[in-house]
PDB file of C-alpha atoms in Angstrom:
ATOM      1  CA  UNK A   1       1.651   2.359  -3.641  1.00 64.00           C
ATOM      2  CA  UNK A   2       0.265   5.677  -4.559  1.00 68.00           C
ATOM      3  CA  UNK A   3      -2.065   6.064  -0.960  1.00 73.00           C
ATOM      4  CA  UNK A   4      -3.356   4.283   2.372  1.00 75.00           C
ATOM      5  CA  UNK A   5      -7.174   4.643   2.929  1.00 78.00           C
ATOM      6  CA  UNK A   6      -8.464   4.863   6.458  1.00 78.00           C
ATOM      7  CA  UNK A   7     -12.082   3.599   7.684  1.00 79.00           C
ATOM      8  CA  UNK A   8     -14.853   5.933   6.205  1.00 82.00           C
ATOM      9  CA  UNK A   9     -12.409   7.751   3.198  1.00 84.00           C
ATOM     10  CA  UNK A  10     -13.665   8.360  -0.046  1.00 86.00           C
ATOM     11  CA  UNK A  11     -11.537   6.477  -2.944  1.00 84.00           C
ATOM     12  CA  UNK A  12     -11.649   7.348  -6.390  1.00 84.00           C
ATOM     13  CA  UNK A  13     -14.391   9.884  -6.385  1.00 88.00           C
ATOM     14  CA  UNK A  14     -13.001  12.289  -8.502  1.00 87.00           C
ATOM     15  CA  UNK A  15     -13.326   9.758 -11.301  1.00 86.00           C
ATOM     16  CA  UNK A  16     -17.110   9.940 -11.441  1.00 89.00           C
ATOM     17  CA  UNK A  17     -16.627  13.128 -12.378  1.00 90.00           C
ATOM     18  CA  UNK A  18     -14.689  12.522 -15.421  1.00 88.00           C
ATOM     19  CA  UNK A  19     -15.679  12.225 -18.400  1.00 87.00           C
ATOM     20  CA  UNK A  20     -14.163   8.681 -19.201  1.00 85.00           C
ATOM     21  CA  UNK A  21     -15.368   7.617 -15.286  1.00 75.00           C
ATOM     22  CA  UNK A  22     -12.431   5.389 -14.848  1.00 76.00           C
ATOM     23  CA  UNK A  23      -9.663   5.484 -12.145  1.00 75.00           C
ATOM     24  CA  UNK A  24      -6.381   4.744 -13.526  1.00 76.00           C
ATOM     25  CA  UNK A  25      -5.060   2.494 -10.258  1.00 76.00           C
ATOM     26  CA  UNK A  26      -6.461  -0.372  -8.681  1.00 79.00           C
ATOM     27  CA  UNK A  27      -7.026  -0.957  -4.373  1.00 81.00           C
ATOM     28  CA  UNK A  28      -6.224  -4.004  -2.712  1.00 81.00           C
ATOM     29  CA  UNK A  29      -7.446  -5.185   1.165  1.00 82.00           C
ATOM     30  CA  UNK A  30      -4.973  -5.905   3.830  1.00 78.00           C
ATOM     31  CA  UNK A  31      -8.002  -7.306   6.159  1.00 81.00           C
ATOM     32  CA  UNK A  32     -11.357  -7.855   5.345  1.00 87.00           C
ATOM     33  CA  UNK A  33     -13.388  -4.831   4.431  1.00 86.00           C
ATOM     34  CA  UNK A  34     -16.968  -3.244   3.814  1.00 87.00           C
ATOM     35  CA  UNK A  35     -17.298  -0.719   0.639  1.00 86.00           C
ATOM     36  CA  UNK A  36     -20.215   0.435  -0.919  1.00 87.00           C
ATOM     37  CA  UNK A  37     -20.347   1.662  -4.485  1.00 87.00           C
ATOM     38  CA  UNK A  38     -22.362   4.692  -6.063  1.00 88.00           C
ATOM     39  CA  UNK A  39     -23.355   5.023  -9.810  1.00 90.00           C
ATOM     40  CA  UNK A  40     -22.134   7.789 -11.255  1.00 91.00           C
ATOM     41  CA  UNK A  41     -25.428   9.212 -12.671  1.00 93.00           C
ATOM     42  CA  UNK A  42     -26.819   8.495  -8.943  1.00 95.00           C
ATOM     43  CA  UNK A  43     -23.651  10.550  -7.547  1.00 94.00           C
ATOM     44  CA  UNK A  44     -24.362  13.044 -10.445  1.00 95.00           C
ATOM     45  CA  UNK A  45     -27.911  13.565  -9.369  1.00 97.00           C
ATOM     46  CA  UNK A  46     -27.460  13.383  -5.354  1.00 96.00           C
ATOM     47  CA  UNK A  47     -25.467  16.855  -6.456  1.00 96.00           C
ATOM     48  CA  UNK A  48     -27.732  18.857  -8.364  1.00 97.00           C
ATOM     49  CA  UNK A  49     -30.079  17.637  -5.619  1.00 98.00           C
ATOM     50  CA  UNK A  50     -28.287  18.752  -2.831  1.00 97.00           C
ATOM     51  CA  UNK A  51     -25.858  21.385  -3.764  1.00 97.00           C
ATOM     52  CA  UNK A  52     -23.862  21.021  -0.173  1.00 97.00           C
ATOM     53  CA  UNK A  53     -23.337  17.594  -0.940  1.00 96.00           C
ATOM     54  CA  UNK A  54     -20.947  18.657  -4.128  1.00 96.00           C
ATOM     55  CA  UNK A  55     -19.520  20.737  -2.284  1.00 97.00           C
ATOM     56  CA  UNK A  56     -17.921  18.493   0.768  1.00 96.00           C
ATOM     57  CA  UNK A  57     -16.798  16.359  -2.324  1.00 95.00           C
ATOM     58  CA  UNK A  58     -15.248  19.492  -4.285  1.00 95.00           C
ATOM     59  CA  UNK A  59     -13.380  19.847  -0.786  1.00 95.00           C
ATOM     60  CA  UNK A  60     -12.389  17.091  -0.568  1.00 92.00           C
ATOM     61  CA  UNK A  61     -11.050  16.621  -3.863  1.00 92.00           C
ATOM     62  CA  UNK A  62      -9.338  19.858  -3.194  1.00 94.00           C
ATOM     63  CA  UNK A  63      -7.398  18.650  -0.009  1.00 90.00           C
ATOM     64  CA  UNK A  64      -6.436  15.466  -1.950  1.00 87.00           C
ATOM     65  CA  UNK A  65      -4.661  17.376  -4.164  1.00 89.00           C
ATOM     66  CA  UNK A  66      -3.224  19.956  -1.973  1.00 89.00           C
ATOM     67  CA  UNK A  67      -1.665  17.062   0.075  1.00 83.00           C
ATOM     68  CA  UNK A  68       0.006  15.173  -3.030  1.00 83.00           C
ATOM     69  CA  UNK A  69       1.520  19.016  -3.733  1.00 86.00           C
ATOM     70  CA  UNK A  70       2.124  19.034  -0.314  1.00 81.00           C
ATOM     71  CA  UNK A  71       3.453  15.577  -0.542  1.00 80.00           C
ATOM     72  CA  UNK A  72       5.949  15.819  -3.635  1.00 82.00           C
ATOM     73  CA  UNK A  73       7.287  18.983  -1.511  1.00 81.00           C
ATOM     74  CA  UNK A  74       7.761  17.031   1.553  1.00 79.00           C
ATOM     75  CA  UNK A  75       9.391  14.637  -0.401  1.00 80.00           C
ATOM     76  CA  UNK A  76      12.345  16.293  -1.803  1.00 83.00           C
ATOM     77  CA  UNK A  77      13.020  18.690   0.697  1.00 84.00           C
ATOM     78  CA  UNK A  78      13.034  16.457   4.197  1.00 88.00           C
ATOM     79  CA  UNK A  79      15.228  14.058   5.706  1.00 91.00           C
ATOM     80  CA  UNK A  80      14.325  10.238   6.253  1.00 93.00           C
ATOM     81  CA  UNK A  81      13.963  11.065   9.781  1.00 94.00           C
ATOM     82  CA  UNK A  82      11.460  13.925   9.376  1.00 93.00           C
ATOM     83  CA  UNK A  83       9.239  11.813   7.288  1.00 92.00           C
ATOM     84  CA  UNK A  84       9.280   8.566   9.207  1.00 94.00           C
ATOM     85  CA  UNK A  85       8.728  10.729  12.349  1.00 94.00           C
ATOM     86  CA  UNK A  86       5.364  12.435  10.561  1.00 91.00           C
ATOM     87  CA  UNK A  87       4.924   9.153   9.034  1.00 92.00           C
ATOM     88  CA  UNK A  88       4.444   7.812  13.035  1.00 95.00           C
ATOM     89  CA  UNK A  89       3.216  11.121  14.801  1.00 93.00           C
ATOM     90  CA  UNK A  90      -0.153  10.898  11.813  1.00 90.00           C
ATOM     91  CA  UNK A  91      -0.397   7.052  12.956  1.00 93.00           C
ATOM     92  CA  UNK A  92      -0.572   8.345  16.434  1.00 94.00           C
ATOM     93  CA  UNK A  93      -3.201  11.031  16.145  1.00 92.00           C
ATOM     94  CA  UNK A  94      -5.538   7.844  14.939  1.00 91.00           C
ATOM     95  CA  UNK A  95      -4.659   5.058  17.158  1.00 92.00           C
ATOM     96  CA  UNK A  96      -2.772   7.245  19.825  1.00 90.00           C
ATOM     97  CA  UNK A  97       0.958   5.736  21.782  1.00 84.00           C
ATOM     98  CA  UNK A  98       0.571   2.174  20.848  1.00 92.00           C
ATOM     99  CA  UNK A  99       0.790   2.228  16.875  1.00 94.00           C
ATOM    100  CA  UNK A 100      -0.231  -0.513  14.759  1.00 93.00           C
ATOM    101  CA  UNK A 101       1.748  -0.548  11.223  1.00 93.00           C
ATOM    102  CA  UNK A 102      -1.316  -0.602   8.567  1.00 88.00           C
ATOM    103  CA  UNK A 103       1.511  -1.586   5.935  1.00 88.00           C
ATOM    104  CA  UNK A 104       5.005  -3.675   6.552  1.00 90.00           C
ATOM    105  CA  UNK A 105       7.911  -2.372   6.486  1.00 91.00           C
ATOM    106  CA  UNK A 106       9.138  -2.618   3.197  1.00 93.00           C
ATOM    107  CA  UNK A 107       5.684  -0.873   2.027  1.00 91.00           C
ATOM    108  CA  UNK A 108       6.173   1.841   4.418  1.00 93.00           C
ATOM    109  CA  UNK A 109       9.562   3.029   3.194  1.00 94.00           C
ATOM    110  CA  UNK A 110       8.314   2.905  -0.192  1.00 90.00           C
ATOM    111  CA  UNK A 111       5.528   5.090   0.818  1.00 88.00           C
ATOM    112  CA  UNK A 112       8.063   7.590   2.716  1.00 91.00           C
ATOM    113  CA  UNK A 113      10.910   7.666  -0.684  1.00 90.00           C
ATOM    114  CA  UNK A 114      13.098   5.858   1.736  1.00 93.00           C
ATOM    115  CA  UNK A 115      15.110   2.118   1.681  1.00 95.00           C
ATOM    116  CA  UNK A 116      13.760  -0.259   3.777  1.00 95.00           C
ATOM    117  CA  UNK A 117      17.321  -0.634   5.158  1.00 96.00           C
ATOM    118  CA  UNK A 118      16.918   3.046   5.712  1.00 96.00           C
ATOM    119  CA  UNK A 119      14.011   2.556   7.964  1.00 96.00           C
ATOM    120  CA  UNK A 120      15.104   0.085   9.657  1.00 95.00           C
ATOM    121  CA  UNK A 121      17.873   1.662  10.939  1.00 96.00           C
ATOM    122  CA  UNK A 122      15.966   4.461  11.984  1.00 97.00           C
ATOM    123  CA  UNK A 123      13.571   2.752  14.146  1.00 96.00           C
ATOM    124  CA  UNK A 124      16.543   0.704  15.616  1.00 96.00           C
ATOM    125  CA  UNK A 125      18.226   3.601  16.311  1.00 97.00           C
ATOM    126  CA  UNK A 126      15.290   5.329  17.955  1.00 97.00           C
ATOM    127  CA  UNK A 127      14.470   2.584  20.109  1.00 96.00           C
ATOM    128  CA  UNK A 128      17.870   2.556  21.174  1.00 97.00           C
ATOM    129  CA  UNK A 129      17.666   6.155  22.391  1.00 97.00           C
ATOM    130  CA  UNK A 130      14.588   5.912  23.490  1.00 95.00           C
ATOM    131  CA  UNK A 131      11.691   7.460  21.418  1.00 96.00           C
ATOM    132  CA  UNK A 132       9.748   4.639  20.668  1.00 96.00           C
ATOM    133  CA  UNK A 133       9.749   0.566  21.901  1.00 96.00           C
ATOM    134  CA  UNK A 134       8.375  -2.635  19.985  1.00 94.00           C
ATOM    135  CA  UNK A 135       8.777  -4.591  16.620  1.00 89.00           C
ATOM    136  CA  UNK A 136       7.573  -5.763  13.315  1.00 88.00           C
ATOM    137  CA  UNK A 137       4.215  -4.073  13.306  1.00 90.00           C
ATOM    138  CA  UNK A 138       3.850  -3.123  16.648  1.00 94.00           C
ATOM    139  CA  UNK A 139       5.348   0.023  18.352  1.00 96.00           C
ATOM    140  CA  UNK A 140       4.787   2.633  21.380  1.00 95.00           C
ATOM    141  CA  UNK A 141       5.803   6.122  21.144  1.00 94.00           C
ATOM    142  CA  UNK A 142       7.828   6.431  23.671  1.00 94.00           C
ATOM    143  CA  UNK A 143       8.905  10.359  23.452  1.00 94.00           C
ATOM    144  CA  UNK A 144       6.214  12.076  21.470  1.00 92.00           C
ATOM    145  CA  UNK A 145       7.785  15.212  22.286  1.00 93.00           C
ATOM    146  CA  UNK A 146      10.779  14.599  20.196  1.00 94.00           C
ATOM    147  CA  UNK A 147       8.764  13.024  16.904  1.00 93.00           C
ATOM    148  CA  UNK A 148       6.564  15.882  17.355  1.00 91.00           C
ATOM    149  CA  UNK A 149       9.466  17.958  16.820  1.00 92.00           C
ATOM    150  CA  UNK A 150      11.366  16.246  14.025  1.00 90.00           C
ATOM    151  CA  UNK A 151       7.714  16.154  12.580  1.00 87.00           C
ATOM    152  CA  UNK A 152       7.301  20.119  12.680  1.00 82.00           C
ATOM    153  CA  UNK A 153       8.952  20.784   9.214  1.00 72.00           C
ATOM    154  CA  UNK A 154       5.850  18.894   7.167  1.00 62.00           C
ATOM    155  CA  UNK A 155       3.237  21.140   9.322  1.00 63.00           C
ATOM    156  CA  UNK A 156       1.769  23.680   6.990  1.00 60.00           C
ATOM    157  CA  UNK A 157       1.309  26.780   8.704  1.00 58.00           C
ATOM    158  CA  UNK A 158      -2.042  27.241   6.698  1.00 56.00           C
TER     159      UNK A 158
END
């Protein structure tokens, strides 16, 4: 699994901009969902037409890639427990102290470079001190304070 899409992202825009106009991965559903898809030589035209429209899409091509950078650096130089912890204090920016897991668990550790096992025993352990309370795909932050803090290393300071 190579990315999660929220409600209202873009996915696989930067392929109408190459030349071949294919995106080399395929997206599947969880729950039922609402897309809408552009031609490319309608996309192509909306931007000569409106030069501020390319733009927000150059941007945002440009922060997709600074965040897998950002990611592959995160990756290799945090502990389990600093990226499940930004893993959870991201989920709670969106949905705010009751979380609902978009993924299960197995799916999420493979998203964080971690064993499930790994996981698991995290959010055991954390529940057992305190930090957060539920199960499966339910949970409640319990101590934001101290996620927020484990969280701190993958904040950018730019």
């Amino acid at each position: 699994m190579f990315r999660v899409f929220e409600p209202g992202q873009l996915m696989a825009e930067a392929a109408m901009f190459m030349p071949h106009g294919r995106y080399p991965m395929q997206a599947r559903a969880r729950t039922d969902v609402q897309c809408w898809r552009l031609a490319r030589p309608k996309l192509h035209d909306a931007c000569r037409r409106w030069p501020d429209l390319a733009l927000k899409l150059l941007a945002g091509m440009s922060q997709a890639v600074y965040d897998q950078v950002n990611k592959v650096d995160w990756m290799t130089s945090s502990s389990a427990a600093e990226r499940l912890a930004n893993y959870l204090m991201g989920l709670q920016e969106r949905q705010g102290d009751t979380l609902t897991l978009p993924l299960n668990q197995r799916q999420i550790a493979a998203h964080l470079g971690i064993r499930a096992e790994t996981l698991s025993r995290l959010l055991n352990d954390w529940q057992a001190q305190g930090y957060i309370s539920g199960k499966r795909s339910q949970w409640v932050v319990t101590d934001p304070a101290h996620l927020a803090s484990l969280s701190m290393t993958a904040k950018r300071p730019f």
